[in-house]
Each structure stands twice: as structure tokens, then as C-alpha cells.
Amino acid sequence: FVQMCGITGYLGKKKAAEILLSGLARLEYRGYDSAGMAVVNDGKMNIRKKVGKVKELKSVAMDMEGNVGIGHTRWATHGEPSEKNAHPHIPSDSTFALVHNGIVENYSTLREMLARHGCTFYSETDTEVLVKLIDYIKKSEGLSLQSATRKALTQVQGTYGICICSQEDPDILIAARMGSPLIVGVGEEEY
């Protein structure tokens, strides 16, 4: 039995929810305990998460409008299988959403540092720590999301594959990897 999770992302002209759900269904063989997705529509981030199979997520996500988004199937490594621990995770202002495969080995140290700077955490995951780190750097240093992500990842120990969508810049997806596989597909006017 393989215990992994999977990430899908879409940016194009089609309805993102349908493509993300189809991609997540193709990753089901990898094993997971929860699924979630974020879709940007009219400058607003919409998040749906469910414990269980992709069909559970599909029941609450097919109505999501927008042509950019990210999806994730999660195998719990930090925190129990629950909607609060399922991906995507967002900062307090919901301006971006992030999904993550891998393990942030120094998440406890980063979490303690961020808590000293006033960050509040709602999940038990290393992924939320990564979201809060990016957001903290973005706001404290006045950086773009891309630059803050790049800088935050220099502080991460461990492996990761991440994908981020943003309501502030819905024409891009940010993806990065360290030790985890990442494949980007390009179609006609879609990614």
C-alpha cells in the first residue's frame, strides 16, 4: 500500500473545479485520507475540504466557479485526518492558498518563531506553518507573493512540492519543489 498524496493545479479558460476533481480522481491510487481545493473567482478565494474520498469533495465542489485553482489529496503526517488539517491552507486574509506534499522537518521551530510574531494557527500541520511563513515574510518585508515564497523556502528544511494560487494575482500559479517530484503540463492557453 502506497501512502502518498497528490497535487493538481489548473490555469486556463475552462472551469477549474472540473479539471481539478478529474486530476484528483486520477491520483486516488496513491492513498489519502482527505481532499480539498481552492478556486479563485472574481477576486475571491473559495475553499472546499472533505475528509474521505474525492467523491465527497466533488459533492461540495462542483459548483465552484473560476478558471484557476489548486487541489490536493492528503495523507496525514502532522495532525489527524480532519477538515481543519486538510489542504489547501490559507493565511488569515485568505489572499492565497497553498497545497503541499512532503515534510517540513523544522516546522516546530518555524511555528514557534511565527507564534512569537503574533501568528495564530488553526491546524496541526506543517503546511499551515509554511503558509504563515510566506505570509509573514510577504507582509513584514513588503515582498510580492513570488518573492516571499522564494525567500520562505530558503528557511525550510525537508522535502516539498508546493503549488499556490492567489486572489491578488489570479493569472499565475506558483510551484516549487525540493526532493519531491513536480510535473507541469502546458496546453493551448492552459497550464
mmCIF file of C-alpha atoms in Angstrom:
data_model
loop_
_atom_site.group_PDB
_atom_site.id
_atom_site.type_symbol
_atom_site.label_atom_id
_atom_site.label_comp_id
_atom_site.label_asym_id
_atom_site.label_seq_id
_atom_site.Cartn_x
_atom_site.Cartn_y
_atom_site.Cartn_z
ATOM 1 C CA PHE A 1 0.000 0.000 0.000
ATOM 2 C CA VAL A 2 1.401 3.349 -1.029
ATOM 3 C CA GLN A 3 0.890 6.238 1.392
ATOM 4 C CA MET A 4 1.264 9.456 -0.553
ATOM 5 C CA CYS A 5 -0.724 12.473 -1.507
ATOM 6 C CA GLY A 6 -1.195 14.378 -4.730
ATOM 7 C CA ILE A 7 -1.451 17.909 -6.072
ATOM 8 C CA THR A 8 -3.278 19.245 -9.095
ATOM 9 C CA GLY A 9 -3.363 22.792 -10.393
ATOM 10 C CA TYR A 10 -5.103 24.472 -13.300
ATOM 11 C CA LEU A 11 -4.922 27.840 -15.022
ATOM 12 C CA GLY A 12 -6.800 28.291 -18.282
ATOM 13 C CA LYS A 13 -10.155 29.071 -19.842
ATOM 14 C CA LYS A 14 -12.099 26.023 -18.662
ATOM 15 C CA LYS A 15 -13.920 25.527 -15.355
ATOM 16 C CA ALA A 16 -11.120 24.762 -12.882
ATOM 17 C CA ALA A 17 -13.254 22.695 -10.468
ATOM 18 C CA GLU A 18 -13.999 20.014 -13.060
ATOM 19 C CA ILE A 19 -10.368 19.697 -14.124
ATOM 20 C CA LEU A 20 -9.061 19.668 -10.553
ATOM 21 C CA LEU A 21 -11.553 16.997 -9.483
ATOM 22 C CA SER A 22 -10.665 14.878 -12.505
ATOM 23 C CA GLY A 23 -6.958 15.200 -11.688
ATOM 24 C CA LEU A 24 -7.522 14.313 -8.033
ATOM 25 C CA ALA A 25 -9.566 11.259 -9.046
ATOM 26 C CA ARG A 26 -6.608 10.084 -11.158
ATOM 27 C CA LEU A 27 -4.373 10.331 -8.078
ATOM 28 C CA GLU A 28 -6.629 8.249 -5.824
ATOM 29 C CA TYR A 29 -4.492 5.127 -6.226
ATOM 30 C CA ARG A 30 -1.750 6.862 -4.224
ATOM 31 C CA GLY A 31 -3.670 6.656 -0.946
ATOM 32 C CA TYR A 32 -5.051 9.576 1.078
ATOM 33 C CA ASP A 33 -7.448 10.454 3.891
ATOM 34 C CA SER A 34 -8.852 13.842 2.836
ATOM 35 C CA ALA A 35 -9.146 16.087 -0.196
ATOM 36 C CA GLY A 36 -9.558 19.787 -0.829
ATOM 37 C CA MET A 37 -9.315 22.525 -3.405
ATOM 38 C CA ALA A 38 -9.162 26.282 -3.832
ATOM 39 C CA VAL A 39 -10.575 28.134 -6.829
ATOM 40 C CA VAL A 40 -10.230 31.864 -7.469
ATOM 41 C CA ASN A 41 -13.289 33.586 -8.934
ATOM 42 C CA ASP A 42 -13.907 37.332 -9.302
ATOM 43 C CA GLY A 43 -11.003 38.154 -6.984
ATOM 44 C CA LYS A 44 -12.184 35.864 -4.176
ATOM 45 C CA MET A 45 -10.677 32.656 -2.850
ATOM 46 C CA ASN A 46 -13.128 29.774 -2.494
ATOM 47 C CA ILE A 47 -12.058 26.741 -0.460
ATOM 48 C CA ARG A 48 -13.703 23.331 -0.096
ATOM 49 C CA LYS A 49 -12.328 20.431 2.003
ATOM 50 C CA LYS A 50 -13.625 16.999 2.951
ATOM 51 C CA VAL A 51 -12.383 14.056 4.957
ATOM 52 C CA GLY A 52 -12.671 10.895 2.877
ATOM 53 C CA LYS A 53 -12.649 10.242 -0.837
ATOM 54 C CA VAL A 54 -12.610 12.649 -3.780
ATOM 55 C CA LYS A 55 -16.301 11.855 -4.390
ATOM 56 C CA GLU A 56 -17.039 13.512 -1.019
ATOM 57 C CA LEU A 57 -15.208 16.637 -2.171
ATOM 58 C CA LYS A 58 -16.973 16.515 -5.521
ATOM 59 C CA SER A 59 -20.337 16.686 -3.732
ATOM 60 C CA VAL A 60 -19.466 20.138 -2.343
ATOM 61 C CA ALA A 61 -17.114 21.485 -5.024
ATOM 62 C CA MET A 62 -18.767 21.067 -8.429
ATOM 63 C CA ASP A 63 -20.495 24.451 -8.056
ATOM 64 C CA MET A 64 -17.182 26.316 -7.701
ATOM 65 C CA GLU A 65 -16.741 28.900 -10.451
ATOM 66 C CA GLY A 66 -13.412 30.189 -11.752
ATOM 67 C CA ASN A 67 -10.665 29.179 -14.136
ATOM 68 C CA VAL A 68 -7.688 28.933 -11.790
ATOM 69 C CA GLY A 69 -7.240 26.683 -8.821
ATOM 70 C CA ILE A 70 -5.337 24.023 -6.918
ATOM 71 C CA GLY A 71 -6.352 20.672 -5.476
ATOM 72 C CA HIS A 72 -4.851 18.186 -3.037
ATOM 73 C CA THR A 73 -5.282 14.723 -1.613
ATOM 74 C CA ARG A 74 -3.685 14.393 1.843
ATOM 75 C CA TRP A 75 -2.154 11.565 3.785
ATOM 76 C CA ALA A 76 -1.945 12.762 7.408
ATOM 77 C CA THR A 77 1.602 13.179 8.707
ATOM 78 C CA HIS A 78 1.041 16.134 11.062
ATOM 79 C CA GLY A 79 -2.348 16.161 12.740
ATOM 80 C CA GLU A 80 -5.308 13.832 12.384
ATOM 81 C CA PRO A 81 -7.423 13.457 9.248
ATOM 82 C CA SER A 82 -9.872 16.380 9.543
ATOM 83 C CA GLU A 83 -11.180 19.291 7.523
ATOM 84 C CA LYS A 84 -9.069 21.753 9.532
ATOM 85 C CA ASN A 85 -5.905 19.792 8.662
ATOM 86 C CA ALA A 86 -6.861 19.112 5.022
ATOM 87 C CA HIS A 87 -5.251 21.228 2.310
ATOM 88 C CA PRO A 88 -5.353 23.880 0.930
ATOM 89 C CA HIS A 89 -4.288 26.167 3.744
ATOM 90 C CA ILE A 90 -4.655 29.948 3.647
ATOM 91 C CA PRO A 91 -3.309 32.954 5.584
ATOM 92 C CA SER A 92 -5.653 34.929 7.834
ATOM 93 C CA ASP A 93 -6.619 37.313 4.999
ATOM 94 C CA SER A 94 -7.300 34.453 2.530
ATOM 95 C CA THR A 95 -5.303 36.155 -0.221
ATOM 96 C CA PHE A 96 -3.632 32.928 -1.347
ATOM 97 C CA ALA A 97 -3.975 29.193 -0.917
ATOM 98 C CA LEU A 98 -1.223 26.588 -0.763
ATOM 99 C CA VAL A 99 -1.075 22.811 -1.135
ATOM 100 C CA HIS A 100 1.995 20.832 -0.144
ATOM 101 C CA ASN A 101 3.441 17.347 -0.435
ATOM 102 C CA GLY A 102 6.400 16.410 1.722
ATOM 103 C CA ILE A 103 7.602 17.058 5.245
ATOM 104 C CA VAL A 104 8.798 20.385 6.681
ATOM 105 C CA GLU A 105 11.264 18.925 9.166
ATOM 106 C CA ASN A 106 11.831 22.189 11.034
ATOM 107 C CA TYR A 107 8.147 23.134 11.246
ATOM 108 C CA SER A 108 8.162 23.220 15.089
ATOM 109 C CA THR A 109 10.978 25.785 15.160
ATOM 110 C CA LEU A 110 9.310 27.870 12.450
ATOM 111 C CA ARG A 111 5.926 27.649 14.188
ATOM 112 C CA GLU A 112 7.400 28.862 17.491
ATOM 113 C CA MET A 113 9.126 31.793 15.760
ATOM 114 C CA LEU A 114 5.926 32.773 13.945
ATOM 115 C CA ALA A 115 3.859 32.493 17.149
ATOM 116 C CA ARG A 116 6.277 34.929 18.826
ATOM 117 C CA HIS A 117 5.457 37.343 15.966
ATOM 118 C CA GLY A 118 1.716 37.030 16.585
ATOM 119 C CA CYS A 119 0.722 34.325 14.093
ATOM 120 C CA THR A 120 -2.248 32.187 15.079
ATOM 121 C CA PHE A 121 -2.556 28.595 13.910
ATOM 122 C CA TYR A 122 -5.781 26.704 13.231
ATOM 123 C CA SER A 123 -4.407 23.323 12.183
ATOM 124 C CA GLU A 124 -1.742 20.904 13.362
ATOM 125 C CA THR A 125 0.044 20.789 10.011
ATOM 126 C CA ASP A 126 3.479 21.697 8.781
ATOM 127 C CA THR A 127 1.747 23.064 5.673
ATOM 128 C CA GLU A 128 -0.027 25.812 7.603
ATOM 129 C CA VAL A 129 3.349 26.784 9.077
ATOM 130 C CA LEU A 130 4.660 27.207 5.530
ATOM 131 C CA VAL A 131 1.647 29.368 4.603
ATOM 132 C CA LYS A 132 2.115 31.581 7.677
ATOM 133 C CA LEU A 133 5.866 31.877 6.993
ATOM 134 C CA ILE A 134 5.263 33.042 3.420
ATOM 135 C CA ASP A 135 2.574 35.477 4.570
ATOM 136 C CA TYR A 136 4.749 36.844 7.393
ATOM 137 C CA ILE A 137 7.683 37.470 5.042
ATOM 138 C CA LYS A 138 5.382 38.969 2.383
ATOM 139 C CA LYS A 139 3.869 41.459 4.803
ATOM 140 C CA SER A 140 6.867 42.268 7.004
ATOM 141 C CA GLU A 141 9.222 42.827 4.074
ATOM 142 C CA GLY A 142 6.744 44.203 1.535
ATOM 143 C CA LEU A 143 7.519 41.483 -0.998
ATOM 144 C CA SER A 144 5.440 40.017 -3.779
ATOM 145 C CA LEU A 145 3.968 36.591 -3.176
ATOM 146 C CA GLN A 146 6.510 35.065 -5.572
ATOM 147 C CA SER A 147 9.469 36.702 -3.819
ATOM 148 C CA ALA A 148 8.141 35.900 -0.340
ATOM 149 C CA THR A 149 7.645 32.260 -1.352
ATOM 150 C CA ARG A 150 11.160 32.041 -2.718
ATOM 151 C CA LYS A 151 12.607 33.575 0.458
ATOM 152 C CA ALA A 152 10.485 31.422 2.788
ATOM 153 C CA LEU A 153 11.582 28.236 1.078
ATOM 154 C CA THR A 154 15.226 29.040 1.884
ATOM 155 C CA GLN A 155 14.266 28.611 5.556
ATOM 156 C CA VAL A 156 12.555 25.235 5.090
ATOM 157 C CA GLN A 157 14.376 22.016 5.938
ATOM 158 C CA GLY A 158 12.933 18.884 4.385
ATOM 159 C CA THR A 159 11.224 17.939 1.174
ATOM 160 C CA TYR A 160 8.342 19.617 -0.560
ATOM 161 C CA GLY A 161 6.330 20.053 -3.672
ATOM 162 C CA ILE A 162 4.020 23.073 -3.430
ATOM 163 C CA CYS A 163 1.501 24.898 -5.566
ATOM 164 C CA ILE A 164 -0.045 28.280 -4.740
ATOM 165 C CA CYS A 165 -2.911 30.249 -6.270
ATOM 166 C CA SER A 166 -3.622 33.871 -5.389
ATOM 167 C CA GLN A 167 -6.705 36.056 -5.481
ATOM 168 C CA GLU A 168 -4.446 39.089 -5.855
ATOM 169 C CA ASP A 169 -2.801 37.682 -8.995
ATOM 170 C CA PRO A 170 -5.160 35.083 -10.476
ATOM 171 C CA ASP A 171 -3.200 34.835 -13.723
ATOM 172 C CA ILE A 172 -0.394 32.801 -12.158
ATOM 173 C CA LEU A 173 0.223 29.610 -10.236
ATOM 174 C CA ILE A 174 3.397 29.378 -8.156
ATOM 175 C CA ALA A 175 5.018 25.963 -7.966
ATOM 176 C CA ALA A 176 8.249 24.817 -6.347
ATOM 177 C CA ARG A 177 9.899 21.590 -5.331
ATOM 178 C CA MET A 178 12.761 20.229 -3.255
ATOM 179 C CA GLY A 179 13.239 16.474 -3.317
ATOM 180 C CA SER A 180 9.611 15.838 -4.336
ATOM 181 C CA PRO A 181 8.526 15.358 -7.946
ATOM 182 C CA LEU A 182 6.744 18.143 -9.792
ATOM 183 C CA ILE A 183 5.354 17.945 -13.321
ATOM 184 C CA VAL A 184 3.982 20.959 -15.194
ATOM 185 C CA GLY A 185 1.827 20.430 -18.269
ATOM 186 C CA VAL A 186 1.195 23.107 -20.870
ATOM 187 C CA GLY A 187 -1.778 23.066 -23.245
ATOM 188 C CA GLU A 188 -3.269 25.577 -25.615
ATOM 189 C CA GLU A 189 -3.932 28.611 -23.393
ATOM 190 C CA GLU A 190 -3.877 26.466 -20.249
ATOM 191 C CA TYR A 191 -1.367 25.169 -17.719
#
